[in-house]
Amino acid sequence: MIRFALVGVVNTGTYYGCYLLLLPWLPYVVAHVLAFGISMTGSFFLNCRFTYNTRPTWRKFLLFPLTNAANFVITTGGVYLLVDVLHHGSTYAPLIAASAAIPITFVLSRTIMLSGTSRNRASTNTSESLGESVARTTPTA
């Protein structure tokens, strides 16, 4: 879980750096969406390699955004619960809610990343690695 949290820190830094770089040239919403996509893609590959030591596949890549959706729902609900129900200050509520979401998003991420690793997989488009897919579709000279 520590590696997962470290990847999250790198992901957040990547997002914010990309957002700031894009902001002078693009509307803020477009900068946000592009930065989010870039950081989520980087987070996927870092989690595959560093956190779970598993090969990236198209299936995992397509399911990975579910971890971000879960994180959003948990943190949003957590902020509401802390501020409106428990009457905590709104300044630190997002940090508390985000830290509470880490174990849940870790379990979801682990399930996605490690699904099918012990099964004997036939080569399909969803289980083939991203590198194998690119190599298969790239013409040789």
Short mmCIF file of N, CA, C and O in Angstrom, two decimals:
data_model
loop_
_atom_site.label_atom_id
_atom_site.label_comp_id
_atom_site.label_asym_id
_atom_site.label_seq_id
_atom_site.Cartn_x
_atom_site.Cartn_y
_atom_site.Cartn_z
N MET A 1 0.83 -1.19 0.00
CA MET A 1 0.00 0.00 0.00
C MET A 1 0.88 1.26 0.00
O MET A 1 0.45 2.29 -0.52
N ILE A 2 2.08 1.15 0.55
CA ILE A 2 2.99 2.31 0.56
C ILE A 2 3.39 2.66 -0.87
O ILE A 2 3.39 3.84 -1.25
N ARG A 3 3.68 1.66 -1.68
CA ARG A 3 4.02 1.94 -3.09
C ARG A 3 2.84 2.56 -3.82
O ARG A 3 3.00 3.45 -4.63
N PHE A 4 1.66 2.07 -3.52
CA PHE A 4 0.45 2.62 -4.13
C PHE A 4 0.30 4.09 -3.76
O PHE A 4 0.00 4.93 -4.61
N ALA A 5 0.53 4.42 -2.50
CA ALA A 5 0.43 5.81 -2.05
C ALA A 5 1.52 6.67 -2.71
O ALA A 5 1.26 7.81 -3.10
N LEU A 6 2.73 6.12 -2.84
CA LEU A 6 3.81 6.87 -3.51
C LEU A 6 3.47 7.15 -4.97
O LEU A 6 3.74 8.25 -5.48
N VAL A 7 2.91 6.17 -5.64
CA VAL A 7 2.47 6.38 -7.02
C VAL A 7 1.39 7.46 -7.06
O VAL A 7 1.36 8.30 -7.96
N GLY A 8 0.52 7.47 -6.07
CA GLY A 8 -0.50 8.50 -5.97
C GLY A 8 0.10 9.89 -5.83
O GLY A 8 -0.39 10.86 -6.44
N VAL A 9 1.16 10.01 -5.06
CA VAL A 9 1.84 11.30 -4.91
C VAL A 9 2.45 11.73 -6.24
O VAL A 9 2.31 12.88 -6.66
N VAL A 10 3.12 10.80 -6.93
CA VAL A 10 3.69 11.11 -8.25
C VAL A 10 2.58 11.48 -9.22
O VAL A 10 2.70 12.43 -10.00
N ASN A 11 1.47 10.74 -9.17
CA ASN A 11 0.33 11.00 -10.05
C ASN A 11 -0.23 12.40 -9.81
O ASN A 11 -0.52 13.13 -10.76
N THR A 12 -0.36 12.78 -8.56
CA THR A 12 -0.88 14.11 -8.23
C THR A 12 0.07 15.19 -8.73
O THR A 12 -0.36 16.20 -9.31
N GLY A 13 1.37 15.00 -8.52
CA GLY A 13 2.36 15.95 -9.03
C GLY A 13 2.35 16.06 -10.54
O GLY A 13 2.46 17.16 -11.10
N THR A 14 2.21 14.91 -11.21
CA THR A 14 2.15 14.90 -12.67
C THR A 14 0.92 15.65 -13.16
O THR A 14 1.00 16.47 -14.08
N TYR A 15 -0.21 15.37 -12.52
CA TYR A 15 -1.44 16.05 -12.90
C TYR A 15 -1.28 17.57 -12.76
O TYR A 15 -1.55 18.33 -13.68
N TYR A 16 -0.82 17.99 -11.60
CA TYR A 16 -0.76 19.42 -11.33
C TYR A 16 0.27 20.11 -12.24
O TYR A 16 0.03 21.20 -12.75
N GLY A 17 1.40 19.46 -12.46
CA GLY A 17 2.41 20.01 -13.36
C GLY A 17 1.89 20.15 -14.78
O GLY A 17 2.07 21.19 -15.43
N CYS A 18 1.24 19.11 -15.29
CA CYS A 18 0.65 19.17 -16.64
C CYS A 18 -0.44 20.23 -16.71
O CYS A 18 -0.52 20.97 -17.69
N TYR A 19 -1.26 20.30 -15.69
CA TYR A 19 -2.33 21.30 -15.64
C TYR A 19 -1.74 22.71 -15.74
O TYR A 19 -2.20 23.53 -16.54
N LEU A 20 -0.72 22.98 -14.95
CA LEU A 20 -0.11 24.30 -14.96
C LEU A 20 0.57 24.60 -16.30
O LEU A 20 0.55 25.75 -16.77
N LEU A 21 1.17 23.58 -16.91
CA LEU A 21 1.81 23.78 -18.22
C LEU A 21 0.80 24.06 -19.33
O LEU A 21 1.05 24.84 -20.23
N LEU A 22 -0.35 23.42 -19.27
CA LEU A 22 -1.37 23.57 -20.30
C LEU A 22 -2.25 24.80 -20.11
O LEU A 22 -2.82 25.33 -21.06
N LEU A 23 -2.37 25.24 -18.87
CA LEU A 23 -3.29 26.32 -18.53
C LEU A 23 -3.10 27.62 -19.30
O LEU A 23 -4.08 28.24 -19.71
N PRO A 24 -1.86 28.05 -19.59
CA PRO A 24 -1.72 29.31 -20.33
C PRO A 24 -2.25 29.25 -21.77
O PRO A 24 -2.57 30.28 -22.36
N TRP A 25 -2.36 28.05 -22.34
CA TRP A 25 -2.75 27.92 -23.74
C TRP A 25 -4.16 27.37 -23.95
O TRP A 25 -4.69 27.43 -25.05
N LEU A 26 -4.73 26.78 -22.90
CA LEU A 26 -6.02 26.12 -23.06
C LEU A 26 -7.00 26.60 -21.99
O LEU A 26 -6.57 27.02 -20.91
N PRO A 27 -8.30 26.48 -22.26
CA PRO A 27 -9.28 26.75 -21.19
C PRO A 27 -9.03 25.78 -20.02
O PRO A 27 -8.58 24.65 -20.22
N TYR A 28 -9.32 26.23 -18.82
CA TYR A 28 -8.97 25.43 -17.64
C TYR A 28 -9.60 24.04 -17.64
O TYR A 28 -8.98 23.08 -17.17
N VAL A 29 -10.81 23.91 -18.17
CA VAL A 29 -11.45 22.59 -18.18
C VAL A 29 -10.70 21.65 -19.12
O VAL A 29 -10.48 20.48 -18.79
N VAL A 30 -10.31 22.15 -20.28
CA VAL A 30 -9.54 21.33 -21.23
C VAL A 30 -8.19 20.96 -20.62
O VAL A 30 -7.75 19.81 -20.72
N ALA A 31 -7.53 21.92 -19.98
CA ALA A 31 -6.25 21.66 -19.32
C ALA A 31 -6.43 20.59 -18.24
O ALA A 31 -5.60 19.68 -18.11
N HIS A 32 -7.51 20.68 -17.48
CA HIS A 32 -7.80 19.70 -16.43
C HIS A 32 -8.00 18.31 -17.01
O HIS A 32 -7.41 17.33 -16.54
N VAL A 33 -8.82 18.20 -18.05
CA VAL A 33 -9.12 16.89 -18.64
C VAL A 33 -7.85 16.26 -19.23
O VAL A 33 -7.57 15.08 -19.02
N LEU A 34 -7.08 17.05 -19.98
CA LEU A 34 -5.84 16.51 -20.57
C LEU A 34 -4.83 16.11 -19.50
O LEU A 34 -4.23 15.04 -19.58
N ALA A 35 -4.66 16.96 -18.50
CA ALA A 35 -3.73 16.65 -17.41
C ALA A 35 -4.18 15.40 -16.66
O ALA A 35 -3.36 14.55 -16.29
N PHE A 36 -5.48 15.28 -16.43
CA PHE A 36 -6.02 14.11 -15.75
C PHE A 36 -5.75 12.85 -16.55
O PHE A 36 -5.31 11.83 -16.01
N GLY A 37 -5.99 12.91 -17.87
CA GLY A 37 -5.73 11.75 -18.73
C GLY A 37 -4.27 11.36 -18.76
O GLY A 37 -3.93 10.17 -18.70
N ILE A 38 -3.39 12.33 -18.85
CA ILE A 38 -1.95 12.06 -18.86
C ILE A 38 -1.53 11.44 -17.53
O ILE A 38 -0.81 10.43 -17.51
N SER A 39 -1.97 12.02 -16.43
CA SER A 39 -1.55 11.50 -15.12
C SER A 39 -2.15 10.13 -14.85
O SER A 39 -1.49 9.28 -14.25
N MET A 40 -3.38 9.89 -15.29
CA MET A 40 -3.99 8.58 -15.08
C MET A 40 -3.27 7.52 -15.90
O MET A 40 -3.06 6.39 -15.43
N THR A 41 -2.86 7.86 -17.11
CA THR A 41 -2.11 6.91 -17.94
C THR A 41 -0.77 6.59 -17.28
O THR A 41 -0.37 5.43 -17.19
N GLY A 42 -0.09 7.63 -16.81
CA GLY A 42 1.17 7.40 -16.11
C GLY A 42 0.98 6.58 -14.84
O GLY A 42 1.77 5.68 -14.55
N SER A 43 -0.08 6.86 -14.12
CA SER A 43 -0.38 6.12 -12.90
C SER A 43 -0.62 4.65 -13.21
O SER A 43 -0.18 3.76 -12.47
N PHE A 44 -1.31 4.37 -14.30
CA PHE A 44 -1.55 2.98 -14.70
C PHE A 44 -0.23 2.23 -14.88
O PHE A 44 -0.03 1.16 -14.32
N PHE A 45 0.68 2.81 -15.68
CA PHE A 45 1.94 2.13 -15.95
C PHE A 45 2.83 2.04 -14.71
O PHE A 45 3.49 1.02 -14.49
N LEU A 46 2.83 3.08 -13.87
CA LEU A 46 3.60 3.02 -12.63
C LEU A 46 3.04 1.96 -11.69
O LEU A 46 3.80 1.22 -11.05
N ASN A 47 1.72 1.87 -11.60
CA ASN A 47 1.12 0.84 -10.74
C ASN A 47 1.40 -0.55 -11.27
O ASN A 47 1.67 -1.47 -10.49
N CYS A 48 1.35 -0.72 -12.59
CA CYS A 48 1.68 -2.04 -13.15
C CYS A 48 3.11 -2.44 -12.78
O CYS A 48 3.35 -3.53 -12.29
N ARG A 49 4.03 -1.54 -13.02
CA ARG A 49 5.45 -1.85 -12.85
C ARG A 49 5.90 -1.81 -11.39
O ARG A 49 6.51 -2.75 -10.89
N PHE A 50 5.62 -0.72 -10.72
CA PHE A 50 6.18 -0.47 -9.41
C PHE A 50 5.35 -1.06 -8.28
O PHE A 50 5.90 -1.65 -7.36
N THR A 51 4.04 -0.92 -8.33
CA THR A 51 3.20 -1.36 -7.22
C THR A 51 2.90 -2.86 -7.29
O THR A 51 3.04 -3.56 -6.30
N TYR A 52 2.49 -3.34 -8.48
CA TYR A 52 2.00 -4.72 -8.58
C TYR A 52 2.91 -5.66 -9.36
O TYR A 52 2.64 -6.86 -9.39
N ASN A 53 3.93 -5.14 -10.02
CA ASN A 53 4.86 -5.96 -10.80
C ASN A 53 4.10 -6.91 -11.74
O ASN A 53 4.28 -8.11 -11.72
N THR A 54 3.23 -6.32 -12.54
CA THR A 54 2.43 -7.08 -13.50
C THR A 54 2.50 -6.41 -14.85
O THR A 54 2.80 -5.22 -14.95
N ARG A 55 2.27 -7.16 -15.88
CA ARG A 55 2.35 -6.57 -17.22
C ARG A 55 1.07 -5.81 -17.55
O ARG A 55 -0.03 -6.23 -17.17
N PRO A 56 1.23 -4.69 -18.22
CA PRO A 56 0.04 -3.92 -18.61
C PRO A 56 -0.69 -4.60 -19.75
O PRO A 56 -0.07 -5.06 -20.71
N THR A 57 -2.00 -4.70 -19.63
CA THR A 57 -2.81 -5.26 -20.71
C THR A 57 -3.90 -4.24 -21.06
O THR A 57 -4.17 -3.32 -20.30
N TRP A 58 -4.49 -4.44 -22.22
CA TRP A 58 -5.57 -3.53 -22.63
C TRP A 58 -6.75 -3.64 -21.68
O TRP A 58 -7.39 -2.64 -21.36
N ARG A 59 -7.05 -4.84 -21.22
CA ARG A 59 -8.17 -5.03 -20.29
C ARG A 59 -7.94 -4.22 -19.02
O ARG A 59 -8.83 -3.50 -18.55
N LYS A 60 -6.75 -4.34 -18.45
CA LYS A 60 -6.43 -3.59 -17.23
C LYS A 60 -6.46 -2.08 -17.50
O LYS A 60 -6.94 -1.31 -16.68
N PHE A 61 -5.93 -1.68 -18.65
CA PHE A 61 -5.89 -0.26 -19.00
C PHE A 61 -7.29 0.32 -19.10
O PHE A 61 -7.56 1.43 -18.65
N LEU A 62 -8.21 -0.45 -19.68
CA LEU A 62 -9.58 0.02 -19.85
C LEU A 62 -10.38 0.00 -18.54
O LEU A 62 -11.29 0.79 -18.36
N LEU A 63 -10.01 -0.89 -17.61
CA LEU A 63 -10.69 -0.96 -16.32
C LEU A 63 -10.11 0.00 -15.29
O LEU A 63 -10.77 0.36 -14.32
N PHE A 64 -8.87 0.43 -15.48
CA PHE A 64 -8.17 1.25 -14.49
C PHE A 64 -8.91 2.54 -14.12
O PHE A 64 -8.88 2.93 -12.95
N PRO A 65 -9.58 3.22 -15.05
CA PRO A 65 -10.32 4.43 -14.64
C PRO A 65 -11.36 4.19 -13.55
O PRO A 65 -11.75 5.13 -12.86
N LEU A 66 -11.81 2.96 -13.37
CA LEU A 66 -12.76 2.67 -12.29
C LEU A 66 -12.17 3.00 -10.92
O LEU A 66 -12.89 3.41 -10.01
N THR A 67 -10.84 2.85 -10.77
CA THR A 67 -10.22 3.19 -9.49
C THR A 67 -10.33 4.68 -9.22
O THR A 67 -10.54 5.09 -8.08
N ASN A 68 -10.20 5.50 -10.26
CA ASN A 68 -10.34 6.94 -10.09
C ASN A 68 -11.78 7.33 -9.81
O ASN A 68 -12.04 8.24 -9.02
N ALA A 69 -12.72 6.65 -10.45
CA ALA A 69 -14.13 6.93 -10.20
C ALA A 69 -14.48 6.57 -8.75
O ALA A 69 -15.17 7.33 -8.06
N ALA A 70 -13.98 5.44 -8.29
CA ALA A 70 -14.23 5.04 -6.91
C ALA A 70 -13.62 6.05 -5.94
O ALA A 70 -14.25 6.43 -4.95
N ASN A 71 -12.42 6.49 -6.23
CA ASN A 71 -11.76 7.48 -5.39
C ASN A 71 -12.59 8.76 -5.32
O ASN A 71 -12.78 9.33 -4.25
N PHE A 72 -13.10 9.20 -6.45
CA PHE A 72 -13.91 10.41 -6.51
C PHE A 72 -15.17 10.27 -5.65
O PHE A 72 -15.51 11.16 -4.87
N VAL A 73 -15.86 9.15 -5.78
CA VAL A 73 -17.09 8.93 -5.02
C VAL A 73 -16.79 8.88 -3.52
O VAL A 73 -17.49 9.50 -2.71
N ILE A 74 -15.74 8.17 -3.15
CA ILE A 74 -15.40 8.03 -1.73
C ILE A 74 -14.99 9.37 -1.13
O ILE A 74 -15.44 9.74 -0.05
N THR A 75 -14.12 10.12 -1.84
CA THR A 75 -13.67 11.39 -1.28
C THR A 75 -14.80 12.42 -1.24
O THR A 75 -14.91 13.18 -0.28
N THR A 76 -15.63 12.44 -2.28
CA THR A 76 -16.75 13.38 -2.28
C THR A 76 -17.73 13.07 -1.15
O THR A 76 -18.15 13.96 -0.41
N GLY A 77 -18.08 11.81 -1.00
CA GLY A 77 -18.95 11.40 0.10
C GLY A 77 -18.31 11.67 1.46
O GLY A 77 -18.98 12.09 2.41
N GLY A 78 -17.00 11.42 1.54
CA GLY A 78 -16.29 11.66 2.79
C GLY A 78 -16.26 13.13 3.17
O GLY A 78 -16.44 13.48 4.35
N VAL A 79 -16.05 14.00 2.20
CA VAL A 79 -16.05 15.44 2.47
C VAL A 79 -17.43 15.87 2.96
O VAL A 79 -17.55 16.61 3.95
N TYR A 80 -18.45 15.41 2.29
CA TYR A 80 -19.82 15.75 2.72
C TYR A 80 -20.07 15.27 4.15
O TYR A 80 -20.58 16.02 5.00
N LEU A 81 -19.72 14.02 4.42
CA LEU A 81 -19.93 13.46 5.75
C LEU A 81 -19.16 14.26 6.82
O LEU A 81 -19.72 14.61 7.86
N LEU A 82 -17.91 14.56 6.54
CA LEU A 82 -17.09 15.27 7.53
C LEU A 82 -17.58 16.70 7.77
O LEU A 82 -17.63 17.16 8.90
N VAL A 83 -17.94 17.41 6.70
CA VAL A 83 -18.30 18.82 6.83
C VAL A 83 -19.76 18.99 7.26
O VAL A 83 -20.05 19.67 8.24
N ASP A 84 -20.67 18.38 6.53
CA ASP A 84 -22.09 18.64 6.78
C ASP A 84 -22.70 17.79 7.91
O ASP A 84 -23.61 18.25 8.59
N VAL A 85 -22.21 16.58 8.07
CA VAL A 85 -22.79 15.71 9.09
C VAL A 85 -22.03 15.79 10.41
O VAL A 85 -22.62 15.95 11.47
N LEU A 86 -20.69 15.71 10.33
CA LEU A 86 -19.88 15.70 11.54
C LEU A 86 -19.36 17.09 11.93
O LEU A 86 -18.70 17.24 12.95
N HIS A 87 -19.61 18.08 11.10
CA HIS A 87 -19.28 19.49 11.36
C HIS A 87 -17.79 19.75 11.57
O HIS A 87 -17.42 20.59 12.40
N HIS A 88 -16.95 19.04 10.81
CA HIS A 88 -15.52 19.34 10.79
C HIS A 88 -15.29 20.51 9.84
O HIS A 88 -16.11 20.78 8.96
N GLY A 89 -14.14 21.15 9.96
CA GLY A 89 -13.81 22.24 9.05
C GLY A 89 -13.59 21.75 7.64
O GLY A 89 -13.13 20.62 7.41
N SER A 90 -13.91 22.58 6.68
CA SER A 90 -13.78 22.19 5.27
C SER A 90 -12.34 22.25 4.77
O SER A 90 -12.04 21.73 3.70
N THR A 91 -11.43 22.86 5.52
CA THR A 91 -10.05 22.99 5.08
C THR A 91 -9.34 21.64 5.00
O THR A 91 -8.68 21.35 4.01
N TYR A 92 -9.50 20.82 6.01
CA TYR A 92 -8.78 19.54 6.06
C TYR A 92 -9.65 18.35 5.69
O TYR A 92 -9.14 17.23 5.56
N ALA A 93 -10.92 18.55 5.51
CA ALA A 93 -11.82 17.44 5.18
C ALA A 93 -11.40 16.68 3.92
O ALA A 93 -11.43 15.44 3.92
N PRO A 94 -10.98 17.36 2.83
CA PRO A 94 -10.57 16.61 1.65
C PRO A 94 -9.35 15.71 1.90
O PRO A 94 -9.27 14.61 1.36
N LEU A 95 -8.42 16.17 2.72
CA LEU A 95 -7.24 15.35 3.02
C LEU A 95 -7.61 14.12 3.83
O LEU A 95 -7.11 13.02 3.58
N ILE A 96 -8.51 14.29 4.79
CA ILE A 96 -8.96 13.16 5.61
C ILE A 96 -9.73 12.17 4.74
O ILE A 96 -9.50 10.96 4.81
N ALA A 97 -10.62 12.68 3.91
CA ALA A 97 -11.42 11.81 3.04
C ALA A 97 -10.52 11.08 2.04
O ALA A 97 -10.72 9.89 1.77
N ALA A 98 -9.53 11.77 1.49
CA ALA A 98 -8.61 11.14 0.53
C ALA A 98 -7.81 10.04 1.20
O ALA A 98 -7.60 8.97 0.61
N SER A 99 -7.36 10.28 2.43
CA SER A 99 -6.60 9.23 3.12
C SER A 99 -7.48 8.03 3.45
O SER A 99 -7.01 6.90 3.45
N ALA A 100 -8.75 8.27 3.70
CA ALA A 100 -9.67 7.17 3.94
C ALA A 100 -9.94 6.38 2.66
O ALA A 100 -10.22 5.18 2.71
N ALA A 101 -9.83 7.02 1.52
CA ALA A 101 -10.09 6.36 0.25
C ALA A 101 -8.93 5.48 -0.21
O ALA A 101 -9.14 4.56 -1.01
N ILE A 102 -7.74 5.73 0.29
CA ILE A 102 -6.56 4.99 -0.17
C ILE A 102 -6.72 3.48 -0.04
O ILE A 102 -6.50 2.76 -1.01
N PRO A 103 -7.11 2.94 1.13
CA PRO A 103 -7.23 1.48 1.21
C PRO A 103 -8.27 0.90 0.24
O PRO A 103 -8.06 -0.17 -0.33
N ILE A 104 -9.37 1.61 0.07
CA ILE A 104 -10.43 1.10 -0.81
C ILE A 104 -9.98 1.13 -2.27
O ILE A 104 -10.15 0.15 -3.00
N THR A 105 -9.38 2.24 -2.69
CA THR A 105 -8.92 2.30 -4.08
C THR A 105 -7.74 1.36 -4.30
O THR A 105 -7.55 0.85 -5.39
N PHE A 106 -6.95 1.11 -3.26
CA PHE A 106 -5.87 0.14 -3.36
C PHE A 106 -6.43 -1.25 -3.66
O PHE A 106 -5.94 -1.94 -4.55
N VAL A 107 -7.45 -1.67 -2.91
CA VAL A 107 -8.04 -2.99 -3.12
C VAL A 107 -8.64 -3.10 -4.53
O VAL A 107 -8.45 -4.09 -5.22
N LEU A 108 -9.34 -2.06 -4.96
CA LEU A 108 -9.92 -2.07 -6.30
C LEU A 108 -8.83 -2.11 -7.36
O LEU A 108 -8.90 -2.89 -8.31
N SER A 109 -7.82 -1.29 -7.19
CA SER A 109 -6.70 -1.26 -8.13
C SER A 109 -5.99 -2.62 -8.17
O SER A 109 -5.67 -3.13 -9.24
N ARG A 110 -5.77 -3.19 -7.02
CA ARG A 110 -5.10 -4.49 -6.95
C ARG A 110 -5.91 -5.56 -7.66
O ARG A 110 -5.37 -6.41 -8.36
N THR A 111 -7.22 -5.53 -7.46
CA THR A 111 -8.10 -6.50 -8.12
C THR A 111 -8.00 -6.37 -9.64
O THR A 111 -7.89 -7.38 -10.35
N ILE A 112 -8.01 -5.15 -10.14
CA ILE A 112 -7.91 -4.93 -11.59
C ILE A 112 -6.55 -5.34 -12.11
O ILE A 112 -6.43 -6.04 -13.11
N MET A 113 -5.51 -4.90 -11.44
CA MET A 113 -4.15 -5.15 -11.93
C MET A 113 -3.73 -6.61 -11.86
O MET A 113 -2.97 -7.07 -12.68
N LEU A 114 -4.22 -7.32 -10.86
CA LEU A 114 -3.79 -8.71 -10.69
C LEU A 114 -4.80 -9.72 -11.18
O LEU A 114 -4.59 -10.92 -11.04
N SER A 115 -5.89 -9.25 -11.80
CA SER A 115 -6.88 -10.19 -12.31
C SER A 115 -6.29 -10.99 -13.46
O SER A 115 -5.65 -10.45 -14.34
N GLY A 116 -6.49 -12.29 -13.39
CA GLY A 116 -6.04 -13.16 -14.46
C GLY A 116 -4.57 -13.50 -14.44
O GLY A 116 -4.11 -14.18 -15.34
N THR A 117 -3.81 -13.07 -13.45
CA THR A 117 -2.38 -13.35 -13.46
C THR A 117 -2.07 -14.81 -13.15
O THR A 117 -1.05 -15.31 -13.58
N SER A 118 -2.95 -15.51 -12.46
CA SER A 118 -2.67 -16.91 -12.13
C SER A 118 -3.35 -17.87 -13.09
O SER A 118 -3.10 -19.05 -13.05
N ARG A 119 -4.22 -17.34 -13.94
CA ARG A 119 -4.91 -18.21 -14.90
C ARG A 119 -4.05 -18.40 -16.14
O ARG A 119 -3.23 -17.56 -16.49
N ASN A 120 -4.28 -19.48 -16.83
CA ASN A 120 -3.63 -19.71 -18.11
C ASN A 120 -4.42 -18.94 -19.15
O ASN A 120 -5.51 -19.31 -19.51
N ARG A 121 -3.85 -17.84 -19.65
CA ARG A 121 -4.58 -16.96 -20.55
C ARG A 121 -4.24 -17.27 -22.00
O ARG A 121 -3.09 -17.38 -22.36
N ALA A 122 -5.28 -17.36 -22.79
CA ALA A 122 -5.08 -17.41 -24.23
C ALA A 122 -4.84 -15.99 -24.68
O ALA A 122 -5.30 -15.04 -24.07
N SER A 123 -4.12 -15.82 -25.78
CA SER A 123 -3.83 -14.47 -26.25
C SER A 123 -5.06 -13.88 -26.92
O SER A 123 -5.48 -14.30 -27.97
N THR A 124 -5.66 -12.92 -26.24
CA THR A 124 -6.78 -12.19 -26.79
C THR A 124 -6.43 -10.72 -26.75
O THR A 124 -5.47 -10.32 -26.10
N ASN A 125 -7.21 -9.90 -27.40
CA ASN A 125 -6.94 -8.47 -27.39
C ASN A 125 -6.97 -7.88 -26.00
O ASN A 125 -6.27 -6.92 -25.73
N THR A 126 -7.77 -8.43 -25.08
CA THR A 126 -7.86 -7.85 -23.76
C THR A 126 -6.79 -8.37 -22.82
O THR A 126 -6.51 -7.75 -21.82
N SER A 127 -6.19 -9.53 -23.10
CA SER A 127 -5.17 -10.03 -22.20
C SER A 127 -3.77 -9.86 -22.75
O SER A 127 -2.81 -10.03 -22.02
N GLU A 128 -3.63 -9.51 -24.00
CA GLU A 128 -2.30 -9.30 -24.52
C GLU A 128 -1.75 -8.00 -23.98
O GLU A 128 -2.48 -7.06 -23.73
N SER A 129 -0.45 -7.97 -23.76
CA SER A 129 0.13 -6.76 -23.19
C SER A 129 0.09 -5.63 -24.20
O SER A 129 0.00 -5.86 -25.41
N LEU A 130 0.17 -4.41 -23.70
CA LEU A 130 0.16 -3.27 -24.59
C LEU A 130 1.36 -3.31 -25.53
O LEU A 130 1.26 -2.98 -26.69
N GLY A 131 2.50 -3.74 -25.01
CA GLY A 131 3.70 -3.86 -25.85
C GLY A 131 3.53 -4.90 -26.95
O GLY A 131 3.94 -4.69 -28.08
N GLU A 132 2.91 -6.04 -26.62
CA GLU A 132 2.65 -7.07 -27.62
C GLU A 132 1.69 -6.57 -28.68
O GLU A 132 1.87 -6.85 -29.87
N SER A 133 0.71 -5.81 -28.29
CA SER A 133 -0.26 -5.25 -29.22
C SER A 133 0.41 -4.30 -30.21
O SER A 133 0.18 -4.36 -31.41
N VAL A 134 1.28 -3.44 -29.69
CA VAL A 134 1.98 -2.50 -30.56
C VAL A 134 2.92 -3.24 -31.48
O VAL A 134 3.00 -2.97 -32.68
N ALA A 135 3.65 -4.24 -30.96
CA ALA A 135 4.58 -5.00 -31.78
C ALA A 135 3.84 -5.77 -32.88
O ALA A 135 4.32 -5.88 -34.01
N ARG A 136 2.65 -6.29 -32.55
CA ARG A 136 1.88 -7.06 -33.51
C ARG A 136 1.36 -6.18 -34.63
O ARG A 136 1.28 -6.59 -35.79
N THR A 137 0.99 -4.95 -34.32
CA THR A 137 0.39 -4.06 -35.33
C THR A 137 1.38 -3.15 -36.02
O THR A 137 1.02 -2.46 -36.97
N THR A 138 2.64 -3.12 -35.56
CA THR A 138 3.64 -2.27 -36.18
C THR A 138 4.32 -3.03 -37.31
O THR A 138 4.86 -4.09 -37.10
N PRO A 139 4.29 -2.47 -38.53
CA PRO A 139 4.95 -3.15 -39.65
C PRO A 139 6.46 -3.16 -39.45
O PRO A 139 7.03 -2.21 -38.93
N THR A 140 7.07 -4.24 -39.87
CA THR A 140 8.53 -4.35 -39.77
C THR A 140 9.14 -3.87 -41.07
O THR A 140 8.54 -3.95 -42.15
N ALA A 141 10.35 -3.39 -40.97
CA ALA A 141 11.03 -2.83 -42.15
C ALA A 141 11.64 -3.91 -42.99
O ALA A 141 11.92 -4.97 -42.64
#
